[in-house]
Coordinates of C-alpha atoms and ligand atoms in Angstrom, one line a residue:
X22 CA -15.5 -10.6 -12.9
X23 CA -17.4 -9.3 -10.4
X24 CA -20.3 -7.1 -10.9
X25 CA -18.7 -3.4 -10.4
X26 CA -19.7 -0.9 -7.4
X27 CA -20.1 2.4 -8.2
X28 CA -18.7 3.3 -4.7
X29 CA -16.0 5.9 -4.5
X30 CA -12.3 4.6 -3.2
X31 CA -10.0 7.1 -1.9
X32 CA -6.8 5.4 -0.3
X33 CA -4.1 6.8 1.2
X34 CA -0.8 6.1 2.7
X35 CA 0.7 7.4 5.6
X36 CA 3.2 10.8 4.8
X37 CA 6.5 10.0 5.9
X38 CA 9.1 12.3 8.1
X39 CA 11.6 13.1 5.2
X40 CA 14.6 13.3 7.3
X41 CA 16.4 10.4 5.6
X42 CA 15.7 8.4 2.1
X43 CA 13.2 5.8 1.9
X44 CA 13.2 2.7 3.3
X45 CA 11.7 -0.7 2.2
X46 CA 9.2 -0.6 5.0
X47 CA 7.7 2.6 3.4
X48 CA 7.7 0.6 0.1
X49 CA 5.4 -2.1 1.4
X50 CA 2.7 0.5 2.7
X51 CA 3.1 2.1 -1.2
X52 CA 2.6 -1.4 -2.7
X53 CA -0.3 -2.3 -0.9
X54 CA -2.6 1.0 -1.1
X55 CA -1.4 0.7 -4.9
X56 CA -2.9 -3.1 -5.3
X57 CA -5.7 -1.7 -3.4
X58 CA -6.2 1.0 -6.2
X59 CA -5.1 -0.9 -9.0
X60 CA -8.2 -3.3 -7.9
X61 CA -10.9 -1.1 -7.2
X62 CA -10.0 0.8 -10.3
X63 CA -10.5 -2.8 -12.2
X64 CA -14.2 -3.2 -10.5
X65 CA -14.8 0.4 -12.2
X66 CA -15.0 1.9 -9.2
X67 CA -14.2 5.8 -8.6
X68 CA -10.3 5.7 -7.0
X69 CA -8.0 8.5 -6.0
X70 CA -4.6 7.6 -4.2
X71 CA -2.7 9.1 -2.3
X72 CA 1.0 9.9 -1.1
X73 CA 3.1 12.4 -0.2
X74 CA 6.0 13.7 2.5
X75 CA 5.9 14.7 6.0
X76 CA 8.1 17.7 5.8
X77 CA 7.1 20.2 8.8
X78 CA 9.0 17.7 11.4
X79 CA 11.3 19.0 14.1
X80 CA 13.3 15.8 12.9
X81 CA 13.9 17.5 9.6
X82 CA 14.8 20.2 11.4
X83 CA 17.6 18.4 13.1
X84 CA 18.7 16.4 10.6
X85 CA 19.3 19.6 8.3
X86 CA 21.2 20.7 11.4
X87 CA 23.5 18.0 11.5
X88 CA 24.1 18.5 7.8
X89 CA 24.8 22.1 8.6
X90 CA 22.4 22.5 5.5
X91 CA 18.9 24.7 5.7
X92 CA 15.9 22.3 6.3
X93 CA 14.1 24.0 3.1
X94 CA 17.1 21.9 1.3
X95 CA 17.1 19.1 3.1
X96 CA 13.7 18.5 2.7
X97 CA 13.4 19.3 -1.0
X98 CA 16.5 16.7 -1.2
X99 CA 14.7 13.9 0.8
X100 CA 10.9 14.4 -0.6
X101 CA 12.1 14.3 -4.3
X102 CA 13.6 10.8 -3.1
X103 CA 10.5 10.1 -2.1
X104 CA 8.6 11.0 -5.1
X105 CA 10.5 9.1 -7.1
X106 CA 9.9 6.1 -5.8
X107 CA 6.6 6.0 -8.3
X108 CA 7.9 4.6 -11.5
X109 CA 10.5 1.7 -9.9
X110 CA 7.5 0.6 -7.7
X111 CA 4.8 1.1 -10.7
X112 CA 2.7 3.1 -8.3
X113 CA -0.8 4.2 -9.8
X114 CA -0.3 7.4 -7.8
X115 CA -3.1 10.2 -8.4
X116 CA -1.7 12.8 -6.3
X117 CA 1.6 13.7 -3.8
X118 CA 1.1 16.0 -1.0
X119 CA 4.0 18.0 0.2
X120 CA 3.3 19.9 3.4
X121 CA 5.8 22.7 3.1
X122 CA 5.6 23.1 -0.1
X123 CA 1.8 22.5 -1.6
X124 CA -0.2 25.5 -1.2
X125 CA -3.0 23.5 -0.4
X126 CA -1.9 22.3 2.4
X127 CA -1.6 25.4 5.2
X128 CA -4.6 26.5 4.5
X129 CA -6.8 23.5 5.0
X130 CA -4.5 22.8 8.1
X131 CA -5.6 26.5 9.3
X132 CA -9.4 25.9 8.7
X133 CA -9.2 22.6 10.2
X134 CA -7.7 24.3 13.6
X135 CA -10.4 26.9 13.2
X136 CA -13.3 25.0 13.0
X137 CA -11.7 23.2 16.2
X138 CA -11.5 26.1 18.0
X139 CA -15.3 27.0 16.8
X140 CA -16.2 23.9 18.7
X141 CA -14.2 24.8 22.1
X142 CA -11.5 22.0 21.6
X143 CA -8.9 24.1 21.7
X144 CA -7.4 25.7 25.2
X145 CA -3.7 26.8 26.4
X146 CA -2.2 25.1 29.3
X147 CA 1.4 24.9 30.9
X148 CA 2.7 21.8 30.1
X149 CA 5.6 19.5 31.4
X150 CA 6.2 16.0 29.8
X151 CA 8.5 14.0 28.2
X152 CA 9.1 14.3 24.5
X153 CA 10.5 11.9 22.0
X154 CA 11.4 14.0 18.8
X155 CA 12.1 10.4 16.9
X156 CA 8.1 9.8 17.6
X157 CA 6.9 13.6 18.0
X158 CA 4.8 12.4 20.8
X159 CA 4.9 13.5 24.8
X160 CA 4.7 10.3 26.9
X161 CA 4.1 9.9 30.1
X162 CA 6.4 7.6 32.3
X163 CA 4.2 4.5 31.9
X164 CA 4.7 4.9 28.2
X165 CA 8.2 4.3 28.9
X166 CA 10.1 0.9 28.7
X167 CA 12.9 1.7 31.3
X168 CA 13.0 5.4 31.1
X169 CA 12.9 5.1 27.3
X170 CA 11.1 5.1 24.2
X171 CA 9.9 1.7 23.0
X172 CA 9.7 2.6 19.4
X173 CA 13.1 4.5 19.3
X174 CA 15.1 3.3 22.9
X175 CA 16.0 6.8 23.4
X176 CA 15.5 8.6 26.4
X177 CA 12.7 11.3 25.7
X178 CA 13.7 15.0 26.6
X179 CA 11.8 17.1 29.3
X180 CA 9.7 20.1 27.8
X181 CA 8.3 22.8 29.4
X182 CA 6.3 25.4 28.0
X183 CA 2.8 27.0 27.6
X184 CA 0.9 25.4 24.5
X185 CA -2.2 24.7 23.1
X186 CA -4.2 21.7 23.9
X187 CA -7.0 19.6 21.9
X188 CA -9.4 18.2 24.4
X189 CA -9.3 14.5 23.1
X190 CA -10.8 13.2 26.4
X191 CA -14.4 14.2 24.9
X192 CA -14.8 11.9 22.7
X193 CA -13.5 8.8 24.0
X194 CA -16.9 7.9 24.2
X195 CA -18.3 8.7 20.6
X196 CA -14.9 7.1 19.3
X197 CA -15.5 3.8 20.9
X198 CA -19.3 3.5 19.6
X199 CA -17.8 4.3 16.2
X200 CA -15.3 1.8 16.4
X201 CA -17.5 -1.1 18.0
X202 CA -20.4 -0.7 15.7
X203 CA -17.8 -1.2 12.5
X204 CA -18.6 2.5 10.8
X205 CA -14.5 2.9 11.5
X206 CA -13.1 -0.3 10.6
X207 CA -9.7 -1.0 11.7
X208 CA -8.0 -4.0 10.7
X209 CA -6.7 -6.6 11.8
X210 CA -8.9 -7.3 14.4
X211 CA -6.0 -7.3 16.8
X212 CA -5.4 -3.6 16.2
X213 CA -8.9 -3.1 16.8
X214 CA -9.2 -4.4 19.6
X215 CA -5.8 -2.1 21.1
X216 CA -7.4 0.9 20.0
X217 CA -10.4 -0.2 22.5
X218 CA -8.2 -1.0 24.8
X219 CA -6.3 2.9 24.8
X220 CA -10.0 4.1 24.8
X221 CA -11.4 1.7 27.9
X222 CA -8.0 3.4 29.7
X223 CA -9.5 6.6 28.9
X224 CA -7.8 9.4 26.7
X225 CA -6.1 12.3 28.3
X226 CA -6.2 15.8 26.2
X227 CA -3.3 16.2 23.8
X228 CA -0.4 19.3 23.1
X229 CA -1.1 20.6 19.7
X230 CA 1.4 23.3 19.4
X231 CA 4.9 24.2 20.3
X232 CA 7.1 27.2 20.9
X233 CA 8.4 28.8 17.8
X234 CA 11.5 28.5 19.7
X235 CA 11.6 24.4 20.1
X236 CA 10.1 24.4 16.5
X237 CA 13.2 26.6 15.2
X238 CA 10.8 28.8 13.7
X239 CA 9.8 25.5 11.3
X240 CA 6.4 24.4 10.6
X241 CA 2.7 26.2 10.2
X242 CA 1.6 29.0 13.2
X243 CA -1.1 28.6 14.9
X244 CA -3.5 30.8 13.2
X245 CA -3.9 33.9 15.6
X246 CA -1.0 33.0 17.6
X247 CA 2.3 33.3 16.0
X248 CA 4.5 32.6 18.5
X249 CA 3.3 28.9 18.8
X250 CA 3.7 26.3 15.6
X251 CA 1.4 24.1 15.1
X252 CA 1.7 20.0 16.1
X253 CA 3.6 18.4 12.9
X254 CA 1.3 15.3 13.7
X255 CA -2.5 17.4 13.5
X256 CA -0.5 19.8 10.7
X257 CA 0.6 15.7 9.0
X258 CA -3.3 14.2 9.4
X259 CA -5.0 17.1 8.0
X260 CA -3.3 16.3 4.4
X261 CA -5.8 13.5 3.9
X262 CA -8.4 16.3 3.3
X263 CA -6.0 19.1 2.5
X264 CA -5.0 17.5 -0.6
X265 CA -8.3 17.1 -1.8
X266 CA -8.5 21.1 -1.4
X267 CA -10.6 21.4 2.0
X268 CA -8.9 25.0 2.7
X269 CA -10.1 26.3 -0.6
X270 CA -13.6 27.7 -2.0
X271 CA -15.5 26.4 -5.2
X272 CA -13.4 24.9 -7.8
X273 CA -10.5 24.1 -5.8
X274 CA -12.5 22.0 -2.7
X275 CA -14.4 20.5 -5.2
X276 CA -12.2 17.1 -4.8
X277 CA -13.0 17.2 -1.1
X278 CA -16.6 17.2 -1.7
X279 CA -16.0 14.2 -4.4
X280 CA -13.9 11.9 -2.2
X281 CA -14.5 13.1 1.9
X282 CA -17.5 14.2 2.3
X283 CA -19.5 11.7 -0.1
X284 CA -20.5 8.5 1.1
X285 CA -17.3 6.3 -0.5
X286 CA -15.0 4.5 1.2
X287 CA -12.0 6.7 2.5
X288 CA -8.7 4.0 3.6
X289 CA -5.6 4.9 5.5
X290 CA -3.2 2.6 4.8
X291 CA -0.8 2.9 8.4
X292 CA 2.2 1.1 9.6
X293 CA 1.2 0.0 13.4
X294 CA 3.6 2.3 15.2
X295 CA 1.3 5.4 14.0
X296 CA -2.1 3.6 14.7
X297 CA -3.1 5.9 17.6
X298 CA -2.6 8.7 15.8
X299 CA -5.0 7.7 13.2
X300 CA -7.3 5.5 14.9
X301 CA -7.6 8.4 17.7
X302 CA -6.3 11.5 17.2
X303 CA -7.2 12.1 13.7
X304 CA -10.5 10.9 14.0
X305 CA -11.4 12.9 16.8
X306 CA -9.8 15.9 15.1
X307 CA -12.5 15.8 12.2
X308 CA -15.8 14.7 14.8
X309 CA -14.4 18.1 16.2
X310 CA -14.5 20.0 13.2
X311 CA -17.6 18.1 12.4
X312 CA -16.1 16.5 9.4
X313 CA -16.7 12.8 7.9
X314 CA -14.5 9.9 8.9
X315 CA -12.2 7.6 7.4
X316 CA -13.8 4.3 7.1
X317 CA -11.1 2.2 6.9
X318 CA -8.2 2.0 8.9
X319 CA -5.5 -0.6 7.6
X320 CA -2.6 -1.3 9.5
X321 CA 0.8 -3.5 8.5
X322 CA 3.5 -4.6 10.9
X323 CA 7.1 -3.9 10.1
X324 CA 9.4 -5.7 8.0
X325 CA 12.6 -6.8 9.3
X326 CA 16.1 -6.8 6.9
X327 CA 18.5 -9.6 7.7
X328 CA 16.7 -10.1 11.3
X329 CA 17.2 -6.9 12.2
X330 CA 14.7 -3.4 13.0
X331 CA 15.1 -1.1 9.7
X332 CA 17.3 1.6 10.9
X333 CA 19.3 3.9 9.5
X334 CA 21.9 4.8 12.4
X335 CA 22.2 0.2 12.8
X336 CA 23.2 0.0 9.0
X337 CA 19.9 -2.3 8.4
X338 CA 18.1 -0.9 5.6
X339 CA 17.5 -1.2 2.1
X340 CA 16.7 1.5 -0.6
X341 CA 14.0 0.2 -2.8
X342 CA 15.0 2.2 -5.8
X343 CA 18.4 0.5 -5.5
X344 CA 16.5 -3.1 -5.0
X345 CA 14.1 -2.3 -8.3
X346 CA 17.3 -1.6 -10.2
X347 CA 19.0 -5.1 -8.8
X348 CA 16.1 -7.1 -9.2
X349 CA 13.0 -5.4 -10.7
X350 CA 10.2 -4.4 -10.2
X351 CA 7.7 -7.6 -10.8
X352 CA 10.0 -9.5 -8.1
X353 CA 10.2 -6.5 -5.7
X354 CA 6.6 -5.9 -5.6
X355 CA 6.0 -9.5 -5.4
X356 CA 7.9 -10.3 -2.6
X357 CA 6.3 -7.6 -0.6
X358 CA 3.1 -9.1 -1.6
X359 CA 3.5 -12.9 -1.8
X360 CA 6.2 -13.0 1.5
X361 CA 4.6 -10.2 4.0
X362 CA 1.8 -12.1 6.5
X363 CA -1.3 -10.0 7.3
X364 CA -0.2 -10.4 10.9
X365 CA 3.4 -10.4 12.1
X366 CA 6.5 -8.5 11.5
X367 CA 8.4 -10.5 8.3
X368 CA 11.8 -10.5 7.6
X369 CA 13.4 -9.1 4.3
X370 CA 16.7 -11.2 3.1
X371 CA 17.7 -10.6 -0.6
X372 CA 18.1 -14.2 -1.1
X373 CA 14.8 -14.5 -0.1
X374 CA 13.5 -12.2 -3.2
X375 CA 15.3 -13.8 -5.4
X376 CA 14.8 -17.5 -4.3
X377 CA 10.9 -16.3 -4.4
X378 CA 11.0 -14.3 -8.1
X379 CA 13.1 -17.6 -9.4
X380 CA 10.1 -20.1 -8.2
X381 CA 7.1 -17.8 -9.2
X382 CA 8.2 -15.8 -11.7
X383 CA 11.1 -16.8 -13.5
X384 CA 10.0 -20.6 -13.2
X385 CA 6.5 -20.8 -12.6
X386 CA 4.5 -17.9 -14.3
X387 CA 7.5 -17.1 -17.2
X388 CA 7.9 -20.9 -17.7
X389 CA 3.7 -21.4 -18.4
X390 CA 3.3 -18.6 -20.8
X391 CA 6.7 -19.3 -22.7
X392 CA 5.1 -22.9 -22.8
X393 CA 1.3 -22.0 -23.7
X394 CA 2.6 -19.5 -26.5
X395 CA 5.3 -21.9 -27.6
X396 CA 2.6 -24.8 -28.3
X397 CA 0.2 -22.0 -30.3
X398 CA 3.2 -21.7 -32.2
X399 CA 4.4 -25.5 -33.0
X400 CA 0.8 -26.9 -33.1
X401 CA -1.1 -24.3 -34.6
X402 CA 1.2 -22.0 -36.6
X403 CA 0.4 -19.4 -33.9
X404 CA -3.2 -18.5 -34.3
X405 CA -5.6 -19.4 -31.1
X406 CA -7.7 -22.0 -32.1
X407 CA -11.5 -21.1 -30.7
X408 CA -13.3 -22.6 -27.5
X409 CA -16.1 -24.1 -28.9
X410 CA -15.6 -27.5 -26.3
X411 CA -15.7 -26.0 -23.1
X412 CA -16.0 -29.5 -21.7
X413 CA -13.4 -30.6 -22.7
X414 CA -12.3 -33.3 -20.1
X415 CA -8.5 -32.2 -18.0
X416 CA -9.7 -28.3 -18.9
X417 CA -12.9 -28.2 -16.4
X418 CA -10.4 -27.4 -13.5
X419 CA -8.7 -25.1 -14.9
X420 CA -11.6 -23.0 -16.6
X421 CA -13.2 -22.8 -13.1
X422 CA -10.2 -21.1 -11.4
X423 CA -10.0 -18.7 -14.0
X424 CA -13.8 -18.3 -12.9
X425 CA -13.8 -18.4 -9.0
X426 CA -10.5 -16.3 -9.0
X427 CA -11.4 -13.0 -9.1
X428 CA -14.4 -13.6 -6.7
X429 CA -11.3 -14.8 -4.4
X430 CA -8.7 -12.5 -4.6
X431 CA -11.7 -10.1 -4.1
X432 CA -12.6 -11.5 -0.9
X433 CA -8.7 -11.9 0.0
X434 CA -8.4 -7.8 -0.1
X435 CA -11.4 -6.9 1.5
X436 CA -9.6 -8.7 4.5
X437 CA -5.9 -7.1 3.5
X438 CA -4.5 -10.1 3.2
X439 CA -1.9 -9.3 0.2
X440 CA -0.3 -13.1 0.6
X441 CA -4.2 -14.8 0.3
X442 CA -4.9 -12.8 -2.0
X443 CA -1.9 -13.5 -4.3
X444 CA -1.7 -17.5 -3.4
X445 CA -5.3 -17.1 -5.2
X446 CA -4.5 -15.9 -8.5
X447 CA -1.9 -18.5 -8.7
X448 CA -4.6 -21.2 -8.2
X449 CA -4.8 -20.4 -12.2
X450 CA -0.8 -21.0 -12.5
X451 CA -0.9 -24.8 -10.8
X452 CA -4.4 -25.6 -12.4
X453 CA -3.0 -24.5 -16.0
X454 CA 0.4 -26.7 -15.4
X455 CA -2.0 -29.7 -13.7
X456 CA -4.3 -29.2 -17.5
X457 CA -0.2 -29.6 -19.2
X458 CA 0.5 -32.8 -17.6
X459 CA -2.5 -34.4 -17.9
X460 CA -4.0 -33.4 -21.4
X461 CA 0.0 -34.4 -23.0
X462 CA -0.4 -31.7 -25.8
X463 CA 2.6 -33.0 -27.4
X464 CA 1.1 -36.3 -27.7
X465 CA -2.7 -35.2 -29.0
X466 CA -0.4 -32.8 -32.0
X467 CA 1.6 -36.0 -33.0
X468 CA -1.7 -38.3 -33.0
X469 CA -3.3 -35.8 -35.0
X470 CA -0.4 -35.5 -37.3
X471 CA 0.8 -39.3 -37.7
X472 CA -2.7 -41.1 -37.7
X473 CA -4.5 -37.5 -39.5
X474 CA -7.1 -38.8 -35.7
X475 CA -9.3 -35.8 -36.3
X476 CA -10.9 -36.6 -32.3
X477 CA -7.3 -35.6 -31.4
X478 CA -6.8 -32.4 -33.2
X479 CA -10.1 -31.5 -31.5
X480 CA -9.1 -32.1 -28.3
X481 CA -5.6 -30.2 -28.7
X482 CA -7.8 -26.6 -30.0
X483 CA -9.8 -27.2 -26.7
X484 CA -6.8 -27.3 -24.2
X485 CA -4.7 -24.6 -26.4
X486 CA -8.0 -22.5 -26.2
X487 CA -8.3 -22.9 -22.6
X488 CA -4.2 -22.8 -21.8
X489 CA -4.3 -18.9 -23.6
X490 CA -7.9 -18.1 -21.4
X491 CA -5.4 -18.7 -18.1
X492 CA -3.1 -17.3 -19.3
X493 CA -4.9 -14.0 -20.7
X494 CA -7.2 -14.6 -17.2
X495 CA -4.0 -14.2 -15.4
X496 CA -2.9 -11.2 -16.8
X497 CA -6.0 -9.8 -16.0
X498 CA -5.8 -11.1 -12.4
X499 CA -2.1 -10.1 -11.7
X500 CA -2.9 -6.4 -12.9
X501 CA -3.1 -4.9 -9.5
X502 CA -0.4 -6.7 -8.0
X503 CA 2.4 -7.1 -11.0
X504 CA 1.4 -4.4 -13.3
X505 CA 4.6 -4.6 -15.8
X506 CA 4.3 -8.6 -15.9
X507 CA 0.4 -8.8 -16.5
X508 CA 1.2 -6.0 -19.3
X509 CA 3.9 -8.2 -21.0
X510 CA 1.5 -11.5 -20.4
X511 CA -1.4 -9.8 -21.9
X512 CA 0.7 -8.7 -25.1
X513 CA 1.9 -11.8 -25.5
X514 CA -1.4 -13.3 -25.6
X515 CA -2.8 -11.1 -28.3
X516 CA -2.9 -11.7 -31.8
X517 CA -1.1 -9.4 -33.6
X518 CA -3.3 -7.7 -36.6
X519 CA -2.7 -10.7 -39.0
X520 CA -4.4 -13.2 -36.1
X521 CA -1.4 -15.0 -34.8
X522 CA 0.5 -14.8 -31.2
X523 CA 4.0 -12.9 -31.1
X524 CA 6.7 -15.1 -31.2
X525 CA 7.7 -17.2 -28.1
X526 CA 10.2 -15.1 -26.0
X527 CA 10.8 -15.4 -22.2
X528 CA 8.9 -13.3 -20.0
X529 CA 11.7 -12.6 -17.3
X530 CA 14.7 -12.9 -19.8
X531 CA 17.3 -10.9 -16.8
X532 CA 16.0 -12.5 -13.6
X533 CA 19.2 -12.9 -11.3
X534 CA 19.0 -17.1 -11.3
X535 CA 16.6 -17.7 -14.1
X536 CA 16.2 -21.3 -15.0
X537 CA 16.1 -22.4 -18.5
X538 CA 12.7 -22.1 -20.3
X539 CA 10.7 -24.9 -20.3
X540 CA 10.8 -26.9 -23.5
X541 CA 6.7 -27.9 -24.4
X542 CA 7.1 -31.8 -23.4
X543 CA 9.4 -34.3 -25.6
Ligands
ZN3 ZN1 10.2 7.5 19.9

């Protein structure tokens, strides 16, 4: 195990508009921020995570229009939907944010625009543009791909009006520095490297408000100017400090102080259709309020579901509470892990999941334990036997995964790659079935047995001992990344209080094509 860091962790995912039920997409950004606090947690670090809804949209507002419903409702309806995804997808969440709701939230978002004005950021301007509601973003007509949006391919409205304004273009400059001498990190390096590219065009001053009027009276006002609401996307960044209680006094910013202002790591987790709102806006909200900076800017592709965008109004999505119940949660999670590259949009089929839970978990992980346990059972009536020959010869391999692992997968998530990272804990898996096949357990028991070869029953303690310290090894390893499966691995690898292991029973006993246990050799 590596040595821990006493180095604060706060990680957060992006808050998402709440004008329809999750999507899988949104589950993949969950999953990874959770393995990323389920791991720093295990080095003993400090972590707080993150979640929460996006409610103040003007989507909302037009979705609760179509429903002919009030957007309070609809957004209560939607968030809660949200909010529950936490126990199917064994989230580790520490808080929820939920901007129209959380009392914490305005009032951070109001300080935050004060301390912005304080600097002389803030100005009111007439302003014409073109508006896509679907990104809540004005573009310009380069932005366009044939007179449309590329994210959404609808045409954007024309808006007029007199707003407020954040002047952005001052600190192209100081952003750049930051983000070329590495004290904001933004990976992958491709990502990077398009945020420099935005800045080397040059960044043109921002609308922060709109009319009360285009914002159906929905949303935060701009403090000292009621008529306008505030921008749902500066009112949507500021919750990675509002939750931690940066509008409140004493007791109740005390969390800020803990996890922004000190000198931990503080990780947005972003999907890479919102990365210049992060990588730009947000950050040059805070050097304007004069406010510490995220550190680490993380940013997925999309998935794809039967070759097709995720989209609602197209029929291609997929409700990951509905998946969990269907499959469960180990194989959900892992697909989303083991499947999705670091780079590259990847493609979600469900006979994909289930081909890839039947290999790994059904087959390879369930199979090994089931086996390992099994053999404690037959050979040894159940009790461990010690490892006092570590040398043993066909264990060496296998007892130096279980050693260079966690230095890997460590290495693996410092990069965000969830697929590296996972392929290295199952270097224990392969190296523990390898230690089967050679060492012939089977055979060293019935030696020992028939011709009482004392040598034999030597050898058989060493490679049991050694089988159960992968497979305990792996429980520890697969923690942040299959919590409910490393919890059922790790109990079946403890003696009960009278010494011996639990009976043999399969680890993933309702997988949709489960294959038949292993039997422990002939
Ligand atoms: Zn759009």
């Amino acid at each position: 195990m590596t040595a821990p860091q006493a180095s604060r962790f706060y990680v957060t995912t992006t808050i998402p508009y709440v004008n329809a039920r999750p999507h899988l997409g949104f589950a993949l950004e969950l999953v990874q921020a959770d393995v990323l606090a389920r791991h720093h947690r295990r080095r003993g670090e400090p972590v707080r995570f993150l979640s929460g809804t996006d409610d103040n949209s003007l989507k909302n507002v037009l979705a609760a229009e179509a429903e002919g419903i009030p957007v309070q409702d609809l957004v209560d309806r939607n968030a809660a939907a949200f909010a529950a995804l936490d126990a199917p997808l064994a989230l580790s969440l520490d808080d929820f944010i939920r901007t129209s709701r959380d009392p914490r939230h305005r009032a951070g978002v109001e300080r935050l625009w004060r301390r912005c004005a304080a600097a002389g950021d803030l100005y009111r301007e007439h302003y014409e543009g073109l508006y896509c509601v679907g990104c809540e973003q004005f573009y310009t007509p380069d932005d366009l791909v044939d007179g449309r949006c590329a994210e959404h391919g609808t045409e954007p409205q024309t808006v007029a009006e007199e707003n407020w304004f954040f002047r952005l273009s001052r600190y192209t400059d100081e952003l750049r520095a930051l983000i070329e001498d590495g004290r904001l990190r933004i990976e992958p390096a491709a990502r990077r490297n398009e945020v420099l590219a935005l800045l080397a065009r040059g960044l043109r001053d921002f609308s922060v408000s709109r009319s009360q009027t285009r914002a159906r009276g929905w949303g935060i006002p701009v403090p000292g100017d009621p008529g306008q609401v505030i921008y749902v996307w500066w009112d949507a960044l500021g919750n990675y400090v509002t939750s931690l209680g940066y509008g409140g006094e004493g007791q109740r910013g005390a969390a800020y102080e803990q996890w922004w202002a000190g000198d931990g790591r503080r990780v947005h987790l972003v999907g890479k259709g919102v990365l210049r709102f992060h990588a730009v806006y947000w950050p040059a909200m805070l050097l304007s309020a004069g406010l510490p900076l995220p550190t680490d800017i993380l940013v997925h592709d999309y998935l794809t579901v039967d070759g097709r965008k995720i989209s609602k109004s197209a029929g291609a999505t997929v409700d990951p509470k509905e998946l969990v119940g269907e499959h469960g949660t180990d194989a959900v999670r892992w697909w989303l892990l083991r499947e999705v590259p670091r780079v590259g949009d990847a493609d979600f089929t469900r006979e994909r999941l289930v081909a890839r839970a039947d290999a790994d978990l059904a087959g390879g992980l369930g199979n090994l334990v089931h086996r390992v346990v099994t053999m404690v059972h037959r050979f040894r009536d159940g009790l461990v036997p010690a490892a006092d020959r570590p040398g043993e010869p066909g264990t060496e391999a296998l007892l130096t995964a279980c050693q260079e692992t966690p230095d890997t997968v460590a290495a693996a998530l410092h990069d965000v790659d969830f697929r590296r990272a996972t392929a290295a804990v199952w270097r224990i898996v392969d190296e523990a079935n390898r230690c089967i096949d050679e060492t012939r357990p089977w055979e060293l028991a019935r030696a020992e047995r028939r011709h009482r070869n004392a040598f034999a029953g030597h050898r058989l303690d060493a490679v049991l001992a050694a089988l159960v310290h992968a497979c305990r090894a792996l429980a520890a390893e697969l923690e942040p990344f299959l919590p409910d499966a490393a919890a059922l691995i790790a109990r079946r690898c403890a003696p009960t209080p009278d010494g011996h292991l639990p009976p043999p029973a399969p680890l993933f006993p309702h997988s949709a094509h489960r294959q038949p246990a292993a039997t422990p050799g002939p």
